[in-house]
Amino acid sequence: MLVFLVATILLTIPLNYAFSSIATILLVVYTLLTAKKRHFNFSLSLALPVFLFLVMCTSLIWTVEFKCTLKALSKEIPLLIIPVVLAFTRLWSKQQKDIVKFYSWGMVVYALFYVIRAFSKYFNTGDTSVFFYHELVTKDVNAIYVSVFLSVALFYFLVKKYKKRIDYMAFGLLFIMVFLLSSKNILLADIFLILIYVLFWSGITKKAKWTIGVAFAALVVIAGYYTKIGERIKSELEPGTEMAVRESGSNAISIQEAWNKDTFTQNDYFNGTSFRVYQIRIFTEMMSEDPVLLTGYGLNASLNRIKEKGEEHNVYKGDETHRGYNSLNFHNQYIEVFADLGLIGFLVLIVMLGINLKNGFSNKDFVHIAFAFLMIALFLTESFLWRQRGVIFFTVLYCLFNKELYSSIIEKERS
């Protein structure tokens, strides 16, 4: 039942929010009915998400936007519930592996669904964009988020010791999906991790490692050059080359301009990289102007300050159909947690990520290592924990991988 409920929480994340919420409630009820005091094991790893949630709650005292902070707390409850529930639960190594297995096969089913739906749309419209980015999975679910969900499953099939033909097919499908979703950050992280695994973790011969590594890298480069991912990388390096910018006559802002230009115009266009540079810039300005270094503005309370900075620098304000740059959050979890929760919240997050990576190497579990590395990379470009899908996904897998397994506890007691 534990395996079923935890796997269900993970597998319902891409669906309507209600499904994962119901699955979480069922896990809580199951724990209340089966928990025994002697099973309780609350390690530092499990305590850190709870502590981060308590910092969020405490920010109600000093927040500059009380209603926004109070509303945002409901999305962050998994940081409290999941660690406490798992602290009262015995988790065996086999159960942990089974959860990852069922989750990974579930992601394969999602990938098949997305591909079949894309082909259906293509046959009806003839538009090839349905195979890429948000069009492939819908903007609500978010291509970047789905890339992360699929990537963890991808590494399950990569490291599986005894692979069948269907396992290779599943790995291939998931990798193609990540490629089509065109998240540069996640795709590069996946490629890096795959090469690291092939070169240093797999049991094949040295010659075969380098042959596979070089062939794989070449295939990725060639495929990237001739597909949408190549166009997206080029648009980041040369923002003025993007088709939409040329057609609209917008002025593409370079990275240097995003950092140094005092005032922009309503016709200035920021691509993903230049916009994030602009956001880092206004974050440094906010921290130097306001006495919030230790505490931050309060959970989800920095957005009004971002809007004020947008007015000051005159970035595009948006219209009836397009969101303005000054209405977007930092799109960087490190900056977001620093701005909202100050140095205290930032340090808690860094310690969590450090422990997560350390435990992955200590356990010699490459899926855990891949998850840890993906989170570190993802947080550079997304405020992942400030979204319900993101906080559930991270908290469940973080606790699943970092909880002390019951088999390890028994070995300690015997020794």
Coordinates of N, CA and C in Angstrom, one line a residue, residues 226-343:
Y226 N 20.0 20.3 -36.3 CA 19.0 20.3 -37.3 C 17.5 20.3 -36.8
T227 N 17.4 20.5 -35.5 CA 16.0 20.5 -34.9 C 15.8 21.8 -34.1
K228 N 14.6 21.9 -33.5 CA 14.2 23.0 -32.8 C 15.1 23.4 -31.7
I229 N 15.8 22.4 -31.0 CA 16.7 22.7 -29.9 C 17.8 23.6 -30.4
G230 N 18.3 23.3 -31.7 CA 19.4 24.2 -32.2 C 18.9 25.6 -32.4
E231 N 17.7 25.8 -32.9 CA 17.1 27.1 -33.1 C 17.0 27.8 -31.7
R232 N 16.6 27.1 -30.7 CA 16.4 27.7 -29.4 C 17.8 28.1 -28.8
I233 N 18.8 27.3 -29.0 CA 20.2 27.7 -28.5 C 20.7 28.9 -29.2
K234 N 20.5 28.9 -30.6 CA 20.9 30.0 -31.4 C 20.2 31.3 -31.0
S235 N 18.9 31.2 -30.7 CA 18.2 32.4 -30.2 C 18.7 33.0 -28.9
E236 N 19.2 32.1 -28.1 CA 19.7 32.5 -26.8 C 21.1 33.2 -27.0
L237 N 21.9 32.7 -27.9 CA 23.2 33.3 -28.1 C 23.1 34.6 -29.0
E238 N 22.1 34.5 -29.9 CA 21.9 35.7 -30.8 C 20.5 36.0 -30.8
P239 N 20.0 36.8 -29.8 CA 18.5 37.1 -29.6 C 17.9 37.7 -30.9
G240 N 18.7 38.5 -31.6 CA 18.1 39.1 -32.8 C 17.8 38.2 -33.9
T241 N 18.2 36.9 -33.9 CA 18.0 36.0 -35.0 C 16.6 35.3 -34.8
E242 N 15.9 35.5 -33.7 CA 14.7 34.8 -33.5 C 13.6 35.3 -34.4
M243 N 12.9 34.5 -35.1 CA 11.9 34.8 -36.1 C 10.9 35.8 -35.6
A244 N 10.3 35.6 -34.4 CA 9.3 36.4 -33.9 C 9.8 37.8 -33.7
V245 N 11.1 38.0 -33.3 CA 11.7 39.3 -33.1 C 11.8 40.0 -34.4
R246 N 12.3 39.3 -35.4 CA 12.5 39.9 -36.7 C 11.2 40.4 -37.3
E247 N 10.1 39.6 -37.2 CA 8.8 39.9 -37.8 C 8.2 41.1 -37.1
S248 N 8.3 41.2 -35.8 CA 7.7 42.2 -35.0 C 8.5 43.5 -35.0
G249 N 9.7 43.4 -35.5 CA 10.6 44.6 -35.5 C 11.0 45.0 -34.1
S250 N 11.0 44.1 -33.1 CA 11.4 44.4 -31.8 C 12.9 44.5 -31.7
N251 N 13.4 45.2 -30.6 CA 14.8 45.4 -30.4 C 15.3 44.3 -29.4
A252 N 16.1 43.4 -29.9 CA 16.6 42.3 -29.0 C 17.6 42.8 -28.0
I253 N 17.4 42.5 -26.7 CA 18.3 43.0 -25.7 C 19.4 41.9 -25.5
S254 N 20.7 42.4 -25.5 CA 21.8 41.5 -25.3 C 22.0 41.3 -23.8
I255 N 22.8 40.3 -23.4 CA 23.1 40.1 -22.0 C 23.8 41.3 -21.4
Q256 N 24.7 41.9 -22.1 CA 25.4 43.1 -21.6 C 24.4 44.3 -21.3
E257 N 23.5 44.4 -22.3 CA 22.5 45.5 -22.1 C 21.5 45.2 -21.0
A258 N 21.2 43.9 -20.8 CA 20.3 43.5 -19.7 C 20.9 43.9 -18.3
W259 N 22.2 43.8 -18.2 CA 22.8 44.1 -17.0 C 23.1 45.6 -16.8
N260 N 23.4 46.3 -17.9 CA 23.9 47.7 -17.7 C 22.9 48.8 -18.1
K261 N 22.0 48.5 -19.0 CA 21.1 49.6 -19.5 C 20.1 50.1 -18.4
D262 N 20.1 51.4 -18.3 CA 19.3 52.0 -17.2 C 17.8 51.9 -17.5
T263 N 17.4 52.3 -18.7 CA 16.0 52.4 -19.1 C 15.8 51.7 -20.4
F264 N 14.7 50.8 -20.4 CA 14.4 50.1 -21.6 C 13.2 50.7 -22.3
T265 N 12.8 50.2 -23.5 CA 11.6 50.7 -24.1 C 10.6 49.6 -24.2
Q266 N 9.4 49.9 -24.5 CA 8.3 48.9 -24.6 C 8.5 48.0 -25.8
N267 N 9.4 48.3 -26.7 CA 9.7 47.5 -27.8 C 10.9 46.6 -27.6
D268 N 11.5 46.6 -26.5 CA 12.7 45.8 -26.2 C 12.3 44.4 -25.9
Y269 N 13.0 43.4 -26.5 CA 12.7 42.0 -26.3 C 13.8 41.3 -25.5
F270 N 13.5 40.6 -24.4 CA 14.4 39.8 -23.7 C 14.2 38.3 -24.0
N271 N 15.3 37.6 -24.4 CA 15.2 36.2 -24.5 C 15.4 35.6 -23.1
G272 N 15.4 34.3 -23.0 CA 15.4 33.6 -21.7 C 16.7 34.0 -20.9
T273 N 17.8 34.0 -21.6 CA 19.1 34.3 -20.9 C 19.2 35.7 -20.5
S274 N 18.9 36.7 -21.4 CA 19.0 38.1 -21.1 C 18.0 38.5 -20.0
F275 N 16.8 37.9 -20.0 CA 15.8 38.2 -19.0 C 16.3 37.8 -17.7
R276 N 16.9 36.6 -17.6 CA 17.4 36.1 -16.3 C 18.5 36.9 -15.8
V277 N 19.3 37.5 -16.7 CA 20.4 38.4 -16.3 C 19.8 39.7 -15.7
Y278 N 18.8 40.1 -16.4 CA 18.1 41.3 -15.9 C 17.5 41.1 -14.5
Q279 N 16.9 39.9 -14.3 CA 16.3 39.6 -13.0 C 17.4 39.5 -11.9
I280 N 18.6 38.9 -12.2 CA 19.7 38.9 -11.2 C 20.1 40.3 -10.9
R281 N 20.1 41.1 -11.9 CA 20.5 42.5 -11.7 C 19.5 43.2 -10.7
I282 N 18.2 43.1 -11.0 CA 17.2 43.8 -10.1 C 17.2 43.2 -8.7
F283 N 17.5 41.9 -8.6 CA 17.6 41.3 -7.3 C 18.8 41.9 -6.5
T284 N 19.9 42.1 -7.1 CA 21.0 42.8 -6.4 C 20.7 44.2 -6.0
E285 N 19.9 44.9 -6.9 CA 19.5 46.2 -6.5 C 18.5 46.2 -5.4
M286 N 17.6 45.3 -5.4 CA 16.6 45.2 -4.3 C 17.3 44.9 -2.9
M287 N 18.3 44.0 -2.9 CA 19.0 43.6 -1.7 C 19.8 44.8 -1.2
S288 N 20.3 45.7 -2.1 CA 21.1 46.8 -1.6 C 20.2 48.0 -1.2
E289 N 19.0 48.0 -1.6 CA 18.1 49.1 -1.3 C 17.2 48.8 -0.1
D290 N 16.9 47.6 0.2 CA 16.0 47.2 1.3 C 16.7 46.4 2.3
P291 N 16.3 46.6 3.6 CA 17.0 45.9 4.7 C 16.3 44.5 5.0
V292 N 16.4 43.6 3.9 CA 15.8 42.3 4.0 C 16.7 41.2 3.8
L293 N 18.0 41.4 4.0 CA 19.0 40.4 3.7 C 18.8 39.1 4.5
L294 N 18.5 39.2 5.7 CA 18.3 38.0 6.6 C 17.0 37.4 6.4
T295 N 15.9 38.2 6.3 CA 14.6 37.7 6.3 C 13.9 37.6 5.0
G296 N 14.3 38.4 4.0 CA 13.5 38.4 2.8 C 12.3 39.2 2.9
Y297 N 11.5 39.3 1.8 CA 10.3 40.1 1.8 C 9.1 39.3 2.4
G298 N 9.3 38.0 2.5 CA 8.1 37.1 2.9 C 7.8 36.2 1.7
L299 N 7.3 35.0 2.0 CA 7.0 34.0 1.0 C 6.1 34.6 -0.1
N300 N 6.6 34.5 -1.3 CA 5.8 35.0 -2.5 C 5.5 36.5 -2.4
A301 N 6.2 37.2 -1.6 CA 5.9 38.6 -1.4 C 6.9 39.6 -2.2
S302 N 7.8 39.0 -2.9 CA 8.8 39.9 -3.7 C 8.3 40.4 -5.0
L303 N 7.1 39.8 -5.5 CA 6.6 40.2 -6.8 C 6.3 41.6 -7.0
N304 N 5.7 42.3 -5.9 CA 5.4 43.7 -6.1 C 6.6 44.5 -6.2
R305 N 7.7 44.1 -5.5 CA 9.0 44.8 -5.6 C 9.6 44.6 -7.0
I306 N 9.4 43.4 -7.6 CA 9.8 43.2 -9.0 C 9.1 44.1 -9.9
K307 N 7.8 44.3 -9.7 CA 6.9 45.2 -10.5 C 7.4 46.6 -10.4
E308 N 7.8 47.0 -9.2 CA 8.3 48.4 -9.0 C 9.6 48.6 -9.8
K309 N 10.4 47.5 -9.8 CA 11.7 47.6 -10.5 C 11.4 47.6 -12.0
G310 N 10.4 46.9 -12.4 CA 10.0 46.9 -13.9 C 9.6 48.3 -14.3
E311 N 8.8 49.0 -13.4 CA 8.4 50.4 -13.7 C 9.6 51.3 -13.8
E312 N 10.5 51.1 -12.8 CA 11.7 51.9 -12.8 C 12.6 51.8 -14.0
H313 N 12.7 50.6 -14.5 CA 13.5 50.4 -15.7 C 12.7 50.3 -17.0
N314 N 11.4 50.5 -16.9 CA 10.5 50.6 -18.1 C 10.6 49.4 -19.0
V315 N 10.6 48.2 -18.4 CA 10.5 47.0 -19.2 C 9.1 46.8 -19.7
Y316 N 8.9 46.0 -20.7 CA 7.6 45.8 -21.4 C 6.5 45.4 -20.3
K317 N 5.4 46.1 -20.3 CA 4.4 46.0 -19.3 C 3.3 44.9 -19.6
G318 N 3.3 44.5 -20.9 CA 2.3 43.5 -21.3 C 1.0 44.2 -21.8
D319 N 0.2 43.4 -22.4 CA -1.1 43.9 -22.9 C -2.2 42.8 -22.6
E320 N -3.3 42.9 -23.3 CA -4.4 41.9 -23.0 C -4.1 40.5 -23.3
T321 N -3.1 40.3 -24.3 CA -2.8 38.9 -24.7 C -1.4 38.4 -24.2
H322 N -0.5 39.4 -23.8 CA 0.8 39.0 -23.4 C 1.2 39.5 -22.0
R323 N 1.8 38.7 -21.3 CA 2.3 39.1 -19.9 C 3.5 40.0 -20.0
G324 N 3.5 40.9 -19.1 CA 4.7 41.8 -19.1 C 5.9 41.2 -18.4
Y325 N 7.0 41.7 -18.6 CA 8.2 41.2 -18.0 C 8.2 41.5 -16.4
N326 N 7.5 42.5 -16.1 CA 7.5 42.9 -14.6 C 6.5 42.1 -13.9
S327 N 5.7 41.2 -14.5 CA 4.8 40.4 -13.8 C 5.3 39.0 -13.6
L328 N 6.5 38.7 -14.0 CA 7.1 37.4 -13.8 C 8.0 37.3 -12.6
N329 N 8.0 36.1 -11.9 CA 8.9 36.0 -10.8 C 10.3 35.8 -11.3
F330 N 11.2 35.5 -10.4 CA 12.6 35.4 -10.7 C 13.0 34.3 -11.6
H331 N 12.2 33.2 -11.7 CA 12.6 32.1 -12.5 C 14.0 31.5 -12.2
N332 N 14.3 31.6 -10.9 CA 15.5 31.1 -10.3 C 15.3 30.8 -8.9
Q333 N 15.3 29.5 -8.5 CA 14.9 29.1 -7.2 C 15.9 29.7 -6.1
Y334 N 17.1 29.8 -6.4 CA 18.1 30.3 -5.5 C 17.8 31.8 -5.1
I335 N 17.6 32.6 -6.2 CA 17.3 34.0 -6.0 C 15.9 34.1 -5.4
E336 N 14.9 33.3 -5.8 CA 13.6 33.4 -5.3 C 13.5 33.1 -3.8
V337 N 14.2 32.1 -3.3 CA 14.2 31.8 -1.9 C 14.9 32.9 -1.1
F338 N 16.0 33.4 -1.7 CA 16.7 34.5 -1.0 C 15.9 35.7 -0.9
A339 N 15.2 36.1 -2.0 CA 14.4 37.3 -2.0 C 13.2 37.2 -1.0
D340 N 12.6 36.0 -1.0 CA 11.4 35.8 -0.2 C 11.7 35.4 1.3
L341 N 12.7 34.6 1.5 CA 13.0 34.1 2.8 C 14.4 34.5 3.4
G342 N 15.1 35.3 2.6 CA 16.4 35.8 3.1 C 17.5 34.8 3.1
L343 N 18.6 35.2 3.8 CA 19.7 34.3 3.9 C 19.4 33.0 4.6

